[in-house]
DNA sequence: TGATTCTACGGTCTC
DNA sequence: CGTAGAATCA
């Protein structure tokens, strides 16, 4: 098979490149996955490189799996006992440490290859425990912030000692103390956090020359995807693994670097040519994904950044529809617009896959609600992930404890779940014993029982708990993971606890456990041990659960990295939200926000909507806060975009009503409620009934030449007074075409009146809210 | 000790 | 609005 077939010249050059460092600057949608997979196949089949000497590192497990499948497909017919390794940095490190990590004990006292992995929940629990013991108040010193600082220190390979040395003010001394404790407890529990996985792998390879040599001999070709988002430890790891041969091929796009806050260093890609002076550089600039409009819009935005290597993306594709910029009155109206448009687009073509992207997770709620009104199914990526659910974590903590009794955090989590009479005081006693003798909590239990320091009740409870764990421990030697988990589920009383909970919540929790058991049995079928299963669970990411067949997906822009969708909405394009307020005073962070915007926009293949709301409420009851459009909207070149909504929001109804015919889809789903909340439904409502639509805005409606310009945006705000001195105001208080103000919906125009007097039913169009049918005497309308 | 209610508080992005 | 931790009661 010819692996160069169908590639453009630059892609082919990258695939053909055999030895020496290679930097591939791959613009969005330029087919880099194709290049990587073809290069792997080409190296193996045409250049005689042994499959096992190739390592490709991707950003997510999902990307790794996809890449593996694609390579396998290319290699069809050729079987290899030990194929190329494709995985993420983190999973590579876990495997490395589990198999070859023994010598690390010399550098890290207490380390053994059966270490536990602490995820961010565990890390937080650990910090909280330290706060308790040191008597620190979370309000005085945010634990989240401290955890972030510790993580950053680790990325920069700075231990507690270094931190302590340069700490001058009391606050950073305190942090040094927490950091110190944090490290000590991780070691005592033989646990590694995510940063440690990378850090300790680096230290291991630096320390153990034999190990390094053997890897250098084995790995002749190294490839790293999403190189712009690697951090210092990953960089170090790459250098150690690449060895002297330096056959390292990195693929990335400096315009898509969006993870500096978690330690990614954009300089890694900007300086690659300095680090490897003999590097070949190939630019992939042909985009195969998006229309000309979308590409031009996105390029126009990112062109405002200064820190770039620079490339010019182009496409042979169609011009396509202009990007739509939609201005909504408030966040609910924004959500309604999106939901309605989703209906229309799916009605137009049921194969349309749609993504709704946002900066922060809380934005999903309003959009979810709007979608639900249409009965539209959607998939949210992220949020509370499966493995974070309480019942799942509990059972996995039992498993962790069975695998490694020193795992204090796991023990603390489940020692009294389900409740078995081991209360706070008992646990505190255990903690004191553990602290005094520098032993694990598990060991402290044994000791407490021997020394008879406890009351009879606690004693009995503790004995039962110990026997339970010992029993499970013995079972673990003979059973598969799934059987073991099942035993845990039953013997710990967890099953009973859930069965007795007859609420809906209890039932979903049971279903979740069933799902976990199913996953475990799948893992066991593939020969995974309990430890491997736990590793797997610890390293799944939100992005791994993206379902690409889902019709409507909701996800953060960060999670959308590497994905593509025919239609994309980017919601919440407002200053302070996107770009996020925490980046406003730093030019570097602003540039990262802009890159994030570029990433979001370039996910779209055919059509792109950017929406923003003039006011947004942070949570339920709080008053809406006014907002101004994101600077990124201004940066979209005007000729690539079309504006909808805003001041002319009722004019746009005509526009949409004419252009789109949605009625079937919408009717089916929507005509159940009393309100008709959306732009298209408004038009629809009238079409259905053949009622003449008078939706022109009152101002523009007076077609007479008007001296003054259209009112500024503020004039449309609820509080604003209606335009005075306009014709038959008094008499037509409740007549068609008149304007009224509603306490909740603000200003609107009457489109229909049924009946008279206080009992009259009035149908009013509120820009941004759509049609509302109101009873005059209850509605509190004012003119 | 355990279960329930109450209150205060808060919100980037994530392997 | 949702949650975590405190306060309270059985």
PDB file of N, CA and C in Angstrom, chain A residues 55-115:
ATOM      1  N   UNK A  55       6.912   5.233  19.468  1.00  0.00           N
ATOM      2  CA  UNK A  55       6.013   5.680  20.530  1.00  0.00           C
ATOM      3  C   UNK A  55       5.328   6.969  20.073  1.00  0.00           C
ATOM      4  N   UNK A  56       4.025   6.952  20.071  1.00  0.00           N
ATOM      5  CA  UNK A  56       3.282   8.166  19.738  1.00  0.00           C
ATOM      6  C   UNK A  56       2.484   8.595  20.950  1.00  0.00           C
ATOM      7  N   UNK A  57       2.614   9.867  21.317  1.00  0.00           N
ATOM      8  CA  UNK A  57       1.930  10.377  22.505  1.00  0.00           C
ATOM      9  C   UNK A  57       0.825  11.335  22.082  1.00  0.00           C
ATOM     10  N   UNK A  58      -0.358  11.091  22.595  1.00  0.00           N
ATOM     11  CA  UNK A  58      -1.489  11.954  22.269  1.00  0.00           C
ATOM     12  C   UNK A  58      -1.983  12.667  23.517  1.00  0.00           C
ATOM     13  N   UNK A  59      -2.984  13.477  23.328  1.00  0.00           N
ATOM     14  CA  UNK A  59      -3.437  14.324  24.425  1.00  0.00           C
ATOM     15  C   UNK A  59      -4.495  13.647  25.284  1.00  0.00           C
ATOM     16  N   UNK A  60      -5.348  12.866  24.663  1.00  0.00           N
ATOM     17  CA  UNK A  60      -6.386  12.169  25.430  1.00  0.00           C
ATOM     18  C   UNK A  60      -6.351  10.680  25.103  1.00  0.00           C
ATOM     19  N   UNK A  61      -6.929   9.911  25.986  1.00  0.00           N
ATOM     20  CA  UNK A  61      -7.025   8.466  25.753  1.00  0.00           C
ATOM     21  C   UNK A  61      -7.823   8.180  24.496  1.00  0.00           C
ATOM     22  N   UNK A  62      -8.843   8.999  24.302  1.00  0.00           N
ATOM     23  CA  UNK A  62      -9.703   8.782  23.165  1.00  0.00           C
ATOM     24  C   UNK A  62      -8.941   8.979  21.865  1.00  0.00           C
ATOM     25  N   UNK A  63      -8.151  10.048  21.824  1.00  0.00           N
ATOM     26  CA  UNK A  63      -7.342  10.304  20.636  1.00  0.00           C
ATOM     27  C   UNK A  63      -6.380   9.136  20.408  1.00  0.00           C
ATOM     28  N   UNK A  64      -5.826   8.611  21.511  1.00  0.00           N
ATOM     29  CA  UNK A  64      -4.892   7.496  21.407  1.00  0.00           C
ATOM     30  C   UNK A  64      -5.584   6.284  20.800  1.00  0.00           C
ATOM     31  N   UNK A  65      -6.759   6.018  21.298  1.00  0.00           N
ATOM     32  CA  UNK A  65      -7.480   4.847  20.813  1.00  0.00           C
ATOM     33  C   UNK A  65      -7.813   4.978  19.331  1.00  0.00           C
ATOM     34  N   UNK A  66      -8.259   6.177  18.976  1.00  0.00           N
ATOM     35  CA  UNK A  66      -8.588   6.413  17.570  1.00  0.00           C
ATOM     36  C   UNK A  66      -7.380   6.230  16.689  1.00  0.00           C
ATOM     37  N   UNK A  67      -6.270   6.764  17.167  1.00  0.00           N
ATOM     38  CA  UNK A  67      -5.053   6.680  16.373  1.00  0.00           C
ATOM     39  C   UNK A  67      -4.608   5.230  16.226  1.00  0.00           C
ATOM     40  N   UNK A  68      -4.695   4.493  17.308  1.00  0.00           N
ATOM     41  CA  UNK A  68      -4.348   3.071  17.251  1.00  0.00           C
ATOM     42  C   UNK A  68      -5.197   2.353  16.203  1.00  0.00           C
ATOM     43  N   UNK A  69      -6.488   2.642  16.242  1.00  0.00           N
ATOM     44  CA  UNK A  69      -7.373   1.966  15.297  1.00  0.00           C
ATOM     45  C   UNK A  69      -7.032   2.318  13.860  1.00  0.00           C
ATOM     46  N   UNK A  70      -6.749   3.596  13.659  1.00  0.00           N
ATOM     47  CA  UNK A  70      -6.448   4.009  12.283  1.00  0.00           C
ATOM     48  C   UNK A  70      -5.148   3.409  11.791  1.00  0.00           C
ATOM     49  N   UNK A  71      -4.166   3.337  12.670  1.00  0.00           N
ATOM     50  CA  UNK A  71      -2.897   2.720  12.271  1.00  0.00           C
ATOM     51  C   UNK A  71      -3.114   1.253  11.953  1.00  0.00           C
ATOM     52  N   UNK A  72      -3.848   0.603  12.811  1.00  0.00           N
ATOM     53  CA  UNK A  72      -4.122  -0.816  12.612  1.00  0.00           C
ATOM     54  C   UNK A  72      -4.790  -1.067  11.272  1.00  0.00           C
ATOM     55  N   UNK A  73      -5.680  -0.152  10.940  1.00  0.00           N
ATOM     56  CA  UNK A  73      -6.393  -0.287   9.674  1.00  0.00           C
ATOM     57  C   UNK A  73      -5.437  -0.128   8.492  1.00  0.00           C
ATOM     58  N   UNK A  74      -4.530   0.829   8.624  1.00  0.00           N
ATOM     59  CA  UNK A  74      -3.547   1.039   7.563  1.00  0.00           C
ATOM     60  C   UNK A  74      -2.636  -0.169   7.408  1.00  0.00           C
ATOM     61  N   UNK A  75      -2.385  -0.808   8.535  1.00  0.00           N
ATOM     62  CA  UNK A  75      -1.456  -1.942   8.517  1.00  0.00           C
ATOM     63  C   UNK A  75      -2.167  -3.253   8.220  1.00  0.00           C
ATOM     64  N   UNK A  76      -3.354  -3.140   7.790  1.00  0.00           N
ATOM     65  CA  UNK A  76      -4.212  -4.297   7.546  1.00  0.00           C
ATOM     66  C   UNK A  76      -3.431  -5.459   6.936  1.00  0.00           C
ATOM     67  N   UNK A  77      -3.631  -6.590   7.490  1.00  0.00           N
ATOM     68  CA  UNK A  77      -2.969  -7.754   6.912  1.00  0.00           C
ATOM     69  C   UNK A  77      -1.615  -8.038   7.523  1.00  0.00           C
ATOM     70  N   UNK A  78      -1.009  -7.025   8.121  1.00  0.00           N
ATOM     71  CA  UNK A  78       0.276  -7.294   8.767  1.00  0.00           C
ATOM     72  C   UNK A  78       0.054  -7.395  10.263  1.00  0.00           C
ATOM     73  N   UNK A  79       0.487  -8.464  10.817  1.00  0.00           N
ATOM     74  CA  UNK A  79       0.282  -8.640  12.254  1.00  0.00           C
ATOM     75  C   UNK A  79       1.590  -8.460  12.995  1.00  0.00           C
ATOM     76  N   UNK A  80       1.500  -7.734  14.064  1.00  0.00           N
ATOM     77  CA  UNK A  80       2.688  -7.551  14.875  1.00  0.00           C
ATOM     78  C   UNK A  80       2.382  -7.969  16.296  1.00  0.00           C
ATOM     79  N   UNK A  81       3.325  -8.652  16.862  1.00  0.00           N
ATOM     80  CA  UNK A  81       3.083  -9.109  18.231  1.00  0.00           C
ATOM     81  C   UNK A  81       3.117  -7.914  19.179  1.00  0.00           C
ATOM     82  N   UNK A  82       3.969  -6.975  18.853  1.00  0.00           N
ATOM     83  CA  UNK A  82       4.119  -5.836  19.750  1.00  0.00           C
ATOM     84  C   UNK A  82       4.104  -4.560  18.920  1.00  0.00           C
ATOM     85  N   UNK A  83       2.914  -4.045  18.698  1.00  0.00           N
ATOM     86  CA  UNK A  83       2.731  -2.931  17.772  1.00  0.00           C
ATOM     87  C   UNK A  83       3.296  -1.633  18.299  1.00  0.00           C
ATOM     88  N   UNK A  84       3.150  -0.571  17.546  1.00  0.00           N
ATOM     89  CA  UNK A  84       3.583   0.730  18.037  1.00  0.00           C
ATOM     90  C   UNK A  84       2.781   1.119  19.275  1.00  0.00           C
ATOM     91  N   UNK A  85       3.430   1.808  20.186  1.00  0.00           N
ATOM     92  CA  UNK A  85       2.733   2.255  21.391  1.00  0.00           C
ATOM     93  C   UNK A  85       2.095   3.607  21.125  1.00  0.00           C
ATOM     94  N   UNK A  86       0.808   3.695  21.363  1.00  0.00           N
ATOM     95  CA  UNK A  86       0.116   4.977  21.240  1.00  0.00           C
ATOM     96  C   UNK A  86      -0.623   5.230  22.543  1.00  0.00           C
ATOM     97  N   UNK A  87      -0.269   6.258  23.238  1.00  0.00           N
ATOM     98  CA  UNK A  87      -0.942   6.521  24.519  1.00  0.00           C
ATOM     99  C   UNK A  87      -0.730   7.968  24.935  1.00  0.00           C
ATOM    100  N   UNK A  88      -1.274   8.328  26.074  1.00  0.00           N
ATOM    101  CA  UNK A  88      -1.059   9.675  26.595  1.00  0.00           C
ATOM    102  C   UNK A  88       0.205   9.688  27.453  1.00  0.00           C
ATOM    103  N   UNK A  89       0.710  10.874  27.716  1.00  0.00           N
ATOM    104  CA  UNK A  89       1.864  10.986  28.597  1.00  0.00           C
ATOM    105  C   UNK A  89       1.594  10.305  29.924  1.00  0.00           C
ATOM    106  N   UNK A  90       0.417  10.585  30.469  1.00  0.00           N
ATOM    107  CA  UNK A  90       0.139  10.065  31.805  1.00  0.00           C
ATOM    108  C   UNK A  90       0.070   8.546  31.819  1.00  0.00           C
ATOM    109  N   UNK A  91      -0.578   7.963  30.841  1.00  0.00           N
ATOM    110  CA  UNK A  91      -0.669   6.502  30.891  1.00  0.00           C
ATOM    111  C   UNK A  91       0.692   5.875  30.606  1.00  0.00           C
ATOM    112  N   UNK A  92       1.485   6.529  29.771  1.00  0.00           N
ATOM    113  CA  UNK A  92       2.841   6.018  29.566  1.00  0.00           C
ATOM    114  C   UNK A  92       3.607   6.008  30.886  1.00  0.00           C
ATOM    115  N   UNK A  93       3.489   7.093  31.621  1.00  0.00           N
ATOM    116  CA  UNK A  93       4.216   7.209  32.881  1.00  0.00           C
ATOM    117  C   UNK A  93       3.754   6.165  33.893  1.00  0.00           C
ATOM    118  N   UNK A  94       2.458   5.951  33.949  1.00  0.00           N
ATOM    119  CA  UNK A  94       1.962   4.955  34.897  1.00  0.00           C
ATOM    120  C   UNK A  94       2.546   3.583  34.575  1.00  0.00           C
ATOM    121  N   UNK A  95       2.547   3.246  33.295  1.00  0.00           N
ATOM    122  CA  UNK A  95       3.096   1.938  32.916  1.00  0.00           C
ATOM    123  C   UNK A  95       4.577   1.848  33.230  1.00  0.00           C
ATOM    124  N   UNK A  96       5.257   2.942  32.923  1.00  0.00           N
ATOM    125  CA  UNK A  96       6.698   2.972  33.197  1.00  0.00           C
ATOM    126  C   UNK A  96       6.971   2.756  34.679  1.00  0.00           C
ATOM    127  N   UNK A  97       6.247   3.486  35.506  1.00  0.00           N
ATOM    128  CA  UNK A  97       6.502   3.419  36.945  1.00  0.00           C
ATOM    129  C   UNK A  97       6.068   2.082  37.538  1.00  0.00           C
ATOM    130  N   UNK A  98       4.992   1.525  37.024  1.00  0.00           N
ATOM    131  CA  UNK A  98       4.545   0.244  37.566  1.00  0.00           C
ATOM    132  C   UNK A  98       5.519  -0.874  37.211  1.00  0.00           C
ATOM    133  N   UNK A  99       6.076  -0.791  36.023  1.00  0.00           N
ATOM    134  CA  UNK A  99       6.954  -1.896  35.596  1.00  0.00           C
ATOM    135  C   UNK A  99       8.398  -1.701  36.015  1.00  0.00           C
ATOM    136  N   UNK A 100       8.863  -0.481  35.902  1.00  0.00           N
ATOM    137  CA  UNK A 100      10.300  -0.258  36.120  1.00  0.00           C
ATOM    138  C   UNK A 100      10.582   0.710  37.252  1.00  0.00           C
ATOM    139  N   UNK A 101       9.573   1.024  38.033  1.00  0.00           N
ATOM    140  CA  UNK A 101       9.719   2.102  39.004  1.00  0.00           C
ATOM    141  C   UNK A 101      10.466   1.733  40.275  1.00  0.00           C
ATOM    142  N   UNK A 102      10.757   0.455  40.479  1.00  0.00           N
ATOM    143  CA  UNK A 102      11.399  -0.001  41.708  1.00  0.00           C
ATOM    144  C   UNK A 102      12.517   0.895  42.219  1.00  0.00           C
ATOM    145  N   UNK A 103      13.503   1.197  41.368  1.00  0.00           N
ATOM    146  CA  UNK A 103      14.655   1.999  41.829  1.00  0.00           C
ATOM    147  C   UNK A 103      14.283   3.383  42.350  1.00  0.00           C
ATOM    148  N   UNK A 104      13.103   3.806  42.049  1.00  0.00           N
ATOM    149  CA  UNK A 104      12.686   5.126  42.496  1.00  0.00           C
ATOM    150  C   UNK A 104      12.629   5.216  44.021  1.00  0.00           C
ATOM    151  N   UNK A 105      12.494   4.058  44.669  1.00  0.00           N
ATOM    152  CA  UNK A 105      12.442   4.037  46.133  1.00  0.00           C
ATOM    153  C   UNK A 105      13.665   4.706  46.743  1.00  0.00           C
ATOM    154  N   UNK A 106      14.770   4.674  45.992  1.00  0.00           N
ATOM    155  CA  UNK A 106      15.979   5.321  46.497  1.00  0.00           C
ATOM    156  C   UNK A 106      15.810   6.832  46.572  1.00  0.00           C
ATOM    157  N   UNK A 107      15.014   7.372  45.665  1.00  0.00           N
ATOM    158  CA  UNK A 107      14.805   8.822  45.639  1.00  0.00           C
ATOM    159  C   UNK A 107      13.574   9.236  46.421  1.00  0.00           C
ATOM    160  N   UNK A 108      12.648   8.312  46.513  1.00  0.00           N
ATOM    161  CA  UNK A 108      11.366   8.641  47.119  1.00  0.00           C
ATOM    162  C   UNK A 108      11.055   7.582  48.163  1.00  0.00           C
ATOM    163  N   UNK A 109      11.400   7.877  49.397  1.00  0.00           N
ATOM    164  CA  UNK A 109      11.247   6.874  50.462  1.00  0.00           C
ATOM    165  C   UNK A 109       9.807   6.381  50.548  1.00  0.00           C
ATOM    166  N   UNK A 110       9.670   5.087  50.680  1.00  0.00           N
ATOM    167  CA  UNK A 110       8.328   4.535  50.841  1.00  0.00           C
ATOM    168  C   UNK A 110       7.666   4.184  49.533  1.00  0.00           C
ATOM    169  N   UNK A 111       8.327   4.514  48.410  1.00  0.00           N
ATOM    170  CA  UNK A 111       7.705   4.234  47.120  1.00  0.00           C
ATOM    171  C   UNK A 111       7.747   2.750  46.797  1.00  0.00           C
ATOM    172  N   UNK A 112       6.650   2.249  46.289  1.00  0.00           N
ATOM    173  CA  UNK A 112       6.679   0.923  45.694  1.00  0.00           C
ATOM    174  C   UNK A 112       5.817   0.946  44.449  1.00  0.00           C
ATOM    175  N   UNK A 113       6.007  -0.062  43.600  1.00  0.00           N
ATOM    176  CA  UNK A 113       5.327  -0.033  42.307  1.00  0.00           C
ATOM    177  C   UNK A 113       3.822  -0.285  42.425  1.00  0.00           C
ATOM    178  N   UNK A 114       3.361  -0.530  43.648  1.00  0.00           N
ATOM    179  CA  UNK A 114       1.911  -0.679  43.806  1.00  0.00           C
ATOM    180  C   UNK A 114       1.261   0.629  44.261  1.00  0.00           C
ATOM    181  N   UNK A 115       1.914   1.746  43.945  1.00  0.00           N
ATOM    182  CA  UNK A 115       1.427   3.058  44.371  1.00  0.00           C
ATOM    183  C   UNK A 115      -0.018   3.321  43.946  1.00  0.00           C
TER     184      UNK A 115
END
